[in-house]
CSV table of C-alpha atoms and ligand atoms in Angstrom, one decimal:
chain,number,residue,atom,x,y,z
A,1,MET,CA,144.8,147.5,51.5
A,2,THR,CA,142.6,146.6,54.8
A,3,ASP,CA,140.3,148.9,56.2
A,4,THR,CA,139.0,148.7,59.8
A,5,ILE,CA,135.4,149.0,60.0
A,6,LEU,CA,133.5,150.1,63.0
A,7,LEU,CA,129.9,148.5,63.0
A,8,ALA,CA,127.5,150.3,65.5
A,9,GLY,CA,124.2,148.1,65.4
A,10,ALA,CA,125.9,144.6,65.0
A,11,THR,CA,123.4,143.0,67.5
A,12,GLY,CA,120.4,144.2,65.5
A,13,MET,CA,118.2,142.7,62.5
A,14,LEU,CA,120.4,144.4,59.5
A,15,GLY,CA,123.7,144.7,61.6
A,16,SER,CA,124.3,141.3,62.5
A,17,ARG,CA,123.8,140.4,58.7
A,18,ILE,CA,126.1,143.6,57.8
A,19,ALA,CA,128.5,141.8,60.2
A,20,HIS,CA,128.3,138.5,58.5
A,21,HIS,CA,128.7,139.8,55.0
A,22,LEU,CA,131.9,142.4,56.1
A,23,LEU,CA,133.6,139.3,57.7
A,24,ALA,CA,133.2,137.4,54.6
A,25,LEU,CA,135.3,139.9,52.9
A,26,PRO,CA,139.0,139.3,52.7
A,27,LYS,CA,140.0,143.3,53.2
A,28,ALA,CA,137.9,144.0,56.3
A,29,ARG,CA,138.8,144.3,59.9
A,30,VAL,CA,135.8,144.3,61.7
A,31,ARG,CA,135.0,146.1,65.2
A,32,MET,CA,131.7,146.2,66.8
A,33,LEU,CA,130.4,148.5,69.2
A,34,VAL,CA,128.2,146.8,71.5
A,35,ARG,CA,126.2,147.6,74.5
A,36,GLY,CA,125.3,145.0,77.2
A,37,SER,CA,127.6,142.4,74.9
A,38,VAL,CA,127.0,139.5,78.1
A,39,SER,CA,123.4,139.1,77.3
A,40,LYS,CA,123.9,139.0,73.5
A,41,THR,CA,126.3,136.0,73.2
A,42,GLU,CA,124.3,134.0,70.8
A,43,VAL,CA,124.4,136.8,68.0
A,44,LEU,CA,127.6,138.1,69.0
A,45,LYS,CA,129.4,134.4,69.3
A,46,PRO,CA,129.8,133.5,65.7
A,47,LEU,CA,130.8,137.2,64.8
A,48,VAL,CA,133.6,136.9,67.4
A,49,ASP,CA,134.7,133.6,66.3
A,50,SER,CA,134.9,134.5,62.6
A,51,GLY,CA,137.5,137.6,63.8
A,52,ALA,CA,135.4,140.5,64.7
A,53,GLU,CA,136.7,142.7,67.6
A,54,LEU,CA,134.2,143.5,70.4
A,55,ILE,CA,134.1,146.7,72.1
A,56,GLU,CA,131.9,147.2,74.9
A,57,GLY,CA,130.1,150.8,74.7
A,58,ASP,CA,127.0,153.0,74.1
A,59,LEU,CA,126.1,156.0,71.9
A,60,ASN,CA,125.5,157.6,74.8
A,61,ASP,CA,128.8,157.0,76.3
A,62,ALA,CA,131.7,159.5,74.6
A,63,ALA,CA,134.5,157.8,76.5
A,64,SER,CA,133.3,154.2,74.6
A,65,LEU,CA,132.9,156.2,71.3
A,66,ASP,CA,136.3,157.6,71.6
A,67,ARG,CA,137.7,153.9,72.1
A,68,ALA,CA,135.6,152.5,69.4
A,69,THR,CA,136.8,154.9,66.7
A,70,ARG,CA,140.6,154.8,67.3
A,71,GLY,CA,142.2,153.3,64.1
A,72,VAL,CA,139.0,153.0,62.6
A,73,ASP,CA,138.8,153.9,58.5
A,74,VAL,CA,135.1,153.7,58.0
A,75,ILE,CA,132.1,153.8,60.6
A,76,VAL,CA,128.9,151.7,59.4
A,77,SER,CA,126.1,152.6,61.5
A,78,SER,CA,122.9,150.3,61.6
A,79,VAL,CA,121.3,151.5,64.9
A,80,GLN,CA,117.8,152.0,65.4
A,81,GLY,CA,115.9,153.9,68.2
A,82,GLY,CA,114.6,157.5,68.7
A,83,PRO,CA,116.2,160.7,68.6
A,84,GLU,CA,118.6,160.0,71.3
A,85,VAL,CA,120.0,157.2,69.3
A,86,ILE,CA,119.4,158.3,65.5
A,87,LEU,CA,120.4,161.8,66.3
A,88,ASP,CA,122.4,162.6,69.2
A,89,GLY,CA,124.0,159.1,69.3
A,90,GLN,CA,125.0,158.8,65.5
A,91,VAL,CA,126.2,162.4,65.8
A,92,ALA,CA,128.4,161.8,68.7
A,93,LEU,CA,129.7,158.6,66.9
A,94,ALA,CA,130.8,160.8,64.1
A,95,LYS,CA,132.3,163.6,66.4
A,96,ALA,CA,134.5,160.9,67.9
A,97,GLY,CA,135.2,159.4,64.5
A,98,LYS,CA,136.2,162.9,62.9
A,99,ALA,CA,138.4,163.2,66.1
A,100,ASN,CA,140.2,160.0,65.5
A,101,GLY,CA,140.9,160.4,61.6
A,102,VAL,CA,137.8,158.2,60.4
A,103,ARG,CA,137.5,158.8,56.5
A,104,ARG,CA,133.9,158.2,56.4
A,105,MET,CA,130.7,157.1,57.5
A,106,LEU,CA,127.4,154.9,56.5
A,107,PRO,CA,124.8,156.5,58.8
A,108,SER,CA,121.6,154.3,59.5
A,109,ASP,CA,119.3,155.4,56.7
A,110,TYR,CA,118.4,152.5,54.7
A,111,ALA,CA,115.2,153.7,53.2
A,112,LEU,CA,113.5,155.2,50.5
A,113,ASP,CA,115.1,158.6,49.5
A,114,LEU,CA,114.3,160.3,52.8
A,115,PHE,CA,116.3,163.3,51.2
A,116,LYS,CA,113.2,164.2,49.3
A,117,ALA,CA,110.6,164.0,52.0
A,118,THR,CA,109.0,167.0,52.9
A,119,PRO,CA,110.2,168.4,56.4
A,120,GLY,CA,107.5,167.7,59.0
A,121,GLU,CA,105.6,164.6,57.2
A,122,HIS,CA,107.9,161.7,58.4
A,123,ALA,CA,109.4,161.8,61.7
A,124,MET,CA,111.7,159.0,60.9
A,125,PHE,CA,113.1,160.6,57.7
A,126,ASP,CA,113.2,164.0,59.4
A,127,MET,CA,115.5,162.3,62.1
A,128,ARG,CA,117.8,160.9,59.8
A,129,ALA,CA,118.0,163.8,57.4
A,130,GLN,CA,119.0,166.1,60.5
A,131,ALA,CA,121.5,163.6,61.8
A,132,ASP,CA,123.1,163.4,58.3
A,133,ALA,CA,123.2,167.2,57.9
A,134,GLN,CA,124.7,167.6,61.4
A,135,ILE,CA,127.4,164.7,60.5
A,136,ALA,CA,128.1,166.9,57.2
A,137,GLU,CA,128.8,169.7,59.3
A,138,ILE,CA,131.3,168.0,61.7
A,139,GLY,CA,133.3,167.5,58.3
A,140,LEU,CA,132.9,163.7,58.2
A,141,GLU,CA,132.4,162.3,54.8
A,142,GLN,CA,129.4,160.2,54.6
A,143,VAL,CA,127.7,157.5,52.0
A,144,ASN,CA,123.8,157.5,52.3
A,145,ILE,CA,122.6,153.7,51.4
A,146,LEU,CA,119.0,154.0,50.0
A,147,GLN,CA,117.6,150.5,49.2
A,148,GLY,CA,113.8,151.4,49.5
A,149,ALA,CA,111.7,148.9,51.6
A,150,PHE,CA,112.3,145.6,52.5
A,151,MET,CA,110.7,143.0,51.0
A,152,ASP,CA,109.5,141.7,54.3
A,153,MET,CA,107.0,144.2,54.1
A,154,PHE,CA,105.0,142.1,51.7
A,155,LEU,CA,105.2,138.9,53.9
A,156,PRO,CA,101.9,137.8,54.9
A,157,GLY,CA,101.0,139.2,58.5
A,158,HIS,CA,103.6,142.0,58.3
A,159,GLY,CA,101.2,144.7,57.6
A,160,ALA,CA,100.0,145.0,54.1
A,161,ILE,CA,99.0,141.5,53.4
A,162,ASP,CA,96.1,139.7,55.6
A,163,ALA,CA,96.5,136.2,55.1
A,164,ASP,CA,93.5,135.4,57.0
A,165,ALA,CA,91.2,137.8,55.3
A,166,GLY,CA,93.0,137.3,51.7
A,167,THR,CA,93.7,140.8,51.1
A,168,ILE,CA,96.4,143.1,50.3
A,169,SER,CA,95.7,146.8,51.2
A,170,PHE,CA,97.1,150.0,50.2
A,171,PHE,CA,96.3,153.5,49.4
A,172,GLY,CA,95.4,154.8,45.7
A,173,ASP,CA,95.3,152.4,43.2
A,174,GLY,CA,98.2,150.3,44.4
A,175,GLU,CA,99.7,150.6,40.8
A,176,LEU,CA,103.0,152.9,41.7
A,177,PRO,CA,106.0,150.6,41.6
A,178,ILE,CA,108.2,150.9,44.8
A,179,GLU,CA,111.8,149.9,45.3
A,180,VAL,CA,112.2,146.8,47.6
A,181,THR,CA,115.5,144.9,48.3
A,182,SER,CA,116.0,141.8,50.7
A,183,VAL,CA,117.9,142.3,54.2
A,184,GLU,CA,120.6,140.3,52.9
A,185,ASP,CA,121.2,141.9,49.8
A,186,THR,CA,120.9,145.2,51.5
A,187,ALA,CA,123.7,143.9,54.0
A,188,ARG,CA,125.7,142.3,51.2
A,189,MET,CA,125.7,145.6,49.5
A,190,ILE,CA,126.5,147.7,52.5
A,191,ALA,CA,129.5,145.5,53.4
A,192,ARG,CA,131.0,146.3,49.9
A,193,VAL,CA,130.3,149.8,49.6
A,194,ALA,CA,131.9,150.3,53.1
A,195,LEU,CA,135.1,148.9,51.9
A,196,ASP,CA,134.9,150.6,48.4
A,197,ARG,CA,137.0,153.6,48.5
A,198,ASP,CA,135.8,154.9,45.1
A,199,VAL,CA,132.2,155.2,45.8
A,200,LYS,CA,131.6,159.0,45.8
A,201,PRO,CA,130.1,160.7,48.7
A,202,GLY,CA,126.4,160.9,49.1
A,203,LYS,CA,123.4,159.1,48.2
A,204,PHE,CA,124.1,155.4,47.0
A,205,ALA,CA,120.8,153.8,45.9
A,206,PHE,CA,120.0,150.4,44.7
A,207,ALA,CA,117.1,148.2,44.7
A,208,GLY,CA,116.3,144.2,44.1
A,209,GLU,CA,113.1,145.2,42.1
A,210,ARG,CA,110.4,147.7,41.8
A,211,ILE,CA,107.1,146.4,42.6
A,212,SER,CA,103.8,147.7,43.2
A,213,PHE,CA,101.2,146.5,46.0
A,214,ARG,CA,99.1,145.0,43.3
A,215,GLN,CA,101.8,143.1,41.6
A,216,ALA,CA,102.9,141.9,45.2
A,217,GLY,CA,99.7,140.7,46.1
A,218,GLU,CA,99.5,138.9,42.7
A,219,ILE,CA,103.1,137.1,43.3
A,220,VAL,CA,102.1,135.9,46.8
A,221,ALA,CA,98.9,134.8,45.7
A,222,ARG,CA,100.6,132.7,43.1
A,223,ILE,CA,103.2,131.2,45.3
A,224,THR,CA,100.6,130.3,48.2
A,225,ASP,CA,98.1,129.3,45.8
A,226,ARG,CA,95.3,131.4,47.9
A,227,PRO,CA,93.8,134.4,46.3
A,228,ILE,CA,94.5,138.0,47.6
A,229,ARG,CA,92.3,140.8,46.8
A,230,PRO,CA,93.5,144.3,46.4
A,231,MET,CA,91.8,146.5,48.8
A,232,SER,CA,92.5,150.3,48.2
A,233,MET,CA,91.7,152.0,51.9
A,234,GLY,CA,91.3,155.2,50.0
A,235,SER,CA,93.2,158.6,48.3
A,236,GLU,CA,96.0,160.2,49.2
A,237,THR,CA,93.8,162.8,50.6
A,238,ASP,CA,92.2,160.3,52.6
A,239,LEU,CA,95.7,159.0,53.9
A,240,ARG,CA,96.8,162.6,54.7
A,241,ALA,CA,93.5,163.1,56.7
A,242,ALA,CA,94.3,160.1,58.6
A,243,MET,CA,97.4,161.3,59.3
A,244,ALA,CA,96.4,164.4,60.8
A,245,ASN,CA,94.5,162.5,63.2
A,246,ALA,CA,96.8,159.9,64.0
A,247,SER,CA,98.7,159.3,67.3
A,248,SER,CA,102.6,159.7,66.6
A,249,GLU,CA,103.3,156.0,66.0
A,250,LYS,CA,100.5,155.4,63.9
A,251,LYS,CA,101.5,158.6,61.9
A,252,VAL,CA,104.6,157.2,61.0
A,253,MET,CA,103.5,154.1,59.9
A,254,LEU,CA,101.2,156.1,57.6
A,255,ALA,CA,103.8,158.5,56.6
A,256,TYR,CA,105.8,155.2,55.3
A,257,LEU,CA,102.4,154.6,53.2
A,258,LEU,CA,102.2,158.1,52.1
A,259,TYR,CA,105.5,158.0,50.0
A,260,MET,CA,104.6,154.5,48.9
A,261,THR,CA,101.4,156.1,47.5
A,262,ASN,CA,102.8,159.3,46.1
A,263,GLY,CA,106.3,158.2,44.8
A,264,GLN,CA,107.8,161.4,46.4
A,265,THR,CA,110.7,159.5,47.8
A,266,ALA,CA,111.4,157.1,44.9
A,267,LEU,CA,114.9,156.4,44.4
A,268,THR,CA,116.7,157.4,41.6
A,269,ASP,CA,120.3,156.6,40.0
A,270,LEU,CA,120.2,153.2,41.0
A,271,GLN,CA,123.6,151.4,41.1
A,272,ASN,CA,122.8,147.9,41.0
A,273,ASP,CA,125.5,147.1,38.5
A,274,ARG,CA,128.3,148.5,40.7
A,275,TYR,CA,129.6,144.8,41.4
A,276,PRO,CA,129.0,142.5,38.7
A,277,ASP,CA,129.3,139.4,40.8
A,278,LEU,CA,126.7,140.9,43.3
A,279,ARG,CA,123.2,140.0,41.7
A,280,PHE,CA,119.9,140.7,43.6
A,281,GLU,CA,117.2,138.2,44.9
A,282,ARG,CA,113.8,138.8,42.7
A,283,PHE,CA,110.8,139.5,44.8
A,284,ALA,CA,108.9,136.2,43.9
A,285,ASP,CA,112.1,134.1,44.9
A,286,PHE,CA,112.2,136.1,48.4
A,287,ILE,CA,108.7,135.2,49.0
A,288,ALA,CA,109.2,131.5,48.0
A,289,ARG,CA,112.4,131.5,50.2
A,290,SER,CA,110.9,133.1,53.0
A,291,LEU,CA,107.4,131.8,53.6
A,292,PRO,CA,107.9,128.5,55.1
A,293,ILE,CA,109.9,130.6,57.7
A,294,ALA,CA,107.2,133.1,58.1
A,295,ALA,CA,104.5,130.7,58.4
A,296,HIS,CA,106.7,129.1,61.1
A,297,ALA,CA,107.5,132.2,63.0
B,1,NAP,N1,113.5,150.1,54.6
B,1,NAP,C1,112.7,149.2,55.3
B,1,NAP,O1,112.1,148.5,55.1
B,1,NAP,C2,113.4,149.0,56.7
B,1,NAP,C3,113.0,148.2,57.6
B,1,NAP,C4,113.6,147.9,58.9
B,1,NAP,C5,114.7,148.7,59.5
B,1,NAP,N2,115.4,149.7,58.5
B,1,NAP,C6,116.3,150.2,58.8
B,1,NAP,O2,117.5,149.7,59.3
B,1,NAP,C7,118.4,150.4,60.3
B,1,NAP,C8,118.4,149.0,61.3
B,1,NAP,O3,117.2,148.8,61.8
B,1,NAP,P1,116.9,147.0,62.2
B,1,NAP,O4,115.7,146.8,62.2
B,1,NAP,O5,118.0,146.5,62.1
B,1,NAP,O6,117.4,147.6,64.1
B,1,NAP,P2,117.4,146.8,65.1
B,1,NAP,O7,117.2,145.2,65.0
B,1,NAP,O8,116.3,147.4,66.1
B,1,NAP,O9,118.7,147.0,65.6
B,1,NAP,C9,119.0,148.3,66.2
B,1,NAP,C10,120.7,148.2,67.0
B,1,NAP,O10,121.0,149.3,67.1
B,1,NAP,C11,121.9,149.3,68.5
B,1,NAP,N3,121.7,150.1,69.4
B,1,NAP,C12,120.3,150.8,69.8
B,1,NAP,N4,120.5,152.2,70.7
B,1,NAP,C13,121.8,152.1,70.8
B,1,NAP,C14,122.8,152.7,71.8
B,1,NAP,N5,122.4,153.6,72.5
B,1,NAP,N6,124.1,152.4,71.5
B,1,NAP,C15,124.6,151.4,70.8
B,1,NAP,N7,124.0,150.8,70.1
B,1,NAP,C16,122.5,150.9,70.3
B,1,NAP,C17,121.0,147.9,69.0
B,1,NAP,O11,121.8,147.4,70.2
B,1,NAP,P3,121.2,146.5,71.3
B,1,NAP,O12,121.0,145.2,70.8
B,1,NAP,O13,121.9,146.7,72.6
B,1,NAP,O14,119.6,146.9,71.5
B,1,NAP,C18,121.1,147.0,68.1
B,1,NAP,O15,122.0,146.4,67.8
B,1,NAP,C19,117.3,151.4,60.8
B,1,NAP,O16,117.7,152.7,60.2
B,1,NAP,C20,116.1,151.2,60.4
B,1,NAP,O17,115.3,152.2,60.0
B,1,NAP,C21,114.9,149.9,57.3
């Protein structure tokens, strides 16, 4: 049975990989909702050449959402942005989908377990939880994909690891294991789940690996053959104090660190074995594969 999947966010970092993996599956007809497609031919052309249909539109344009959702079975959203995108935009997309008989939606969650966050503590998690609650009110079934952090966060220069200083920094003792997954495996899994009618609505969690900041530093040090010194920036109390005085942008970054320090949003009930042919890349392999690219970038 073929399903028509509408993908919102196909020009994005994660979305372009979801499109690629959807198009590789025999039972998917792929439609992409894209704004300003003319300027994005480099990303879109290979997808269209592989059979994807392109609908020009915008989450803020209701008529385009009606056009885009007609005849669609499943909506996959990988959009990114502020409340006008994640909340208003995704809810408008869900409404259009519901009106046109869409079966279910995978909203743009893709994180640690944002549903376990304390409201008011993490603006990005709050926004997604609110959007998902409103989508539920509309009556559209949803599957919430949770894969933890992307492994990229431990690439030198991406935040935690300062290659020049030779340090990996964190709050707390750096020993807490955190779920991490590669973008590629996340996209591959999203494509499979989107087409799997037997997946139950609700959270769908998986992870490439559980790894602590200290372990990540050791692995990167081994692969780069350069020492990386673990460096605690303080306790959870210090982190919370920093959040209280931070700008809203900085507070979001610290909020991610908060939940990687106290484990509050750790993933449970991992469904890693749902598709036996799908095996996840290990963190060490990801680093070995990515570092030449990261160094080049
Ligand atoms: N767990 C993690 O470590 C982690 C890390 C990174 C991202 N993520 C999550 O992954 C998801 C995707 O992130 P990303 O980094 O792939 O995002 P991205 O590269 O910024 O792409 C965002 C996509 O959303 C589209 N978009 C934004 N506003 C739109 C609108 N009004 N109408 C239609 N399309 C719109 C963009 O289209 P245009 O090309 O037109 O701008 C683009 O295709 C997000 O939920 C993000 O939080 C998770």
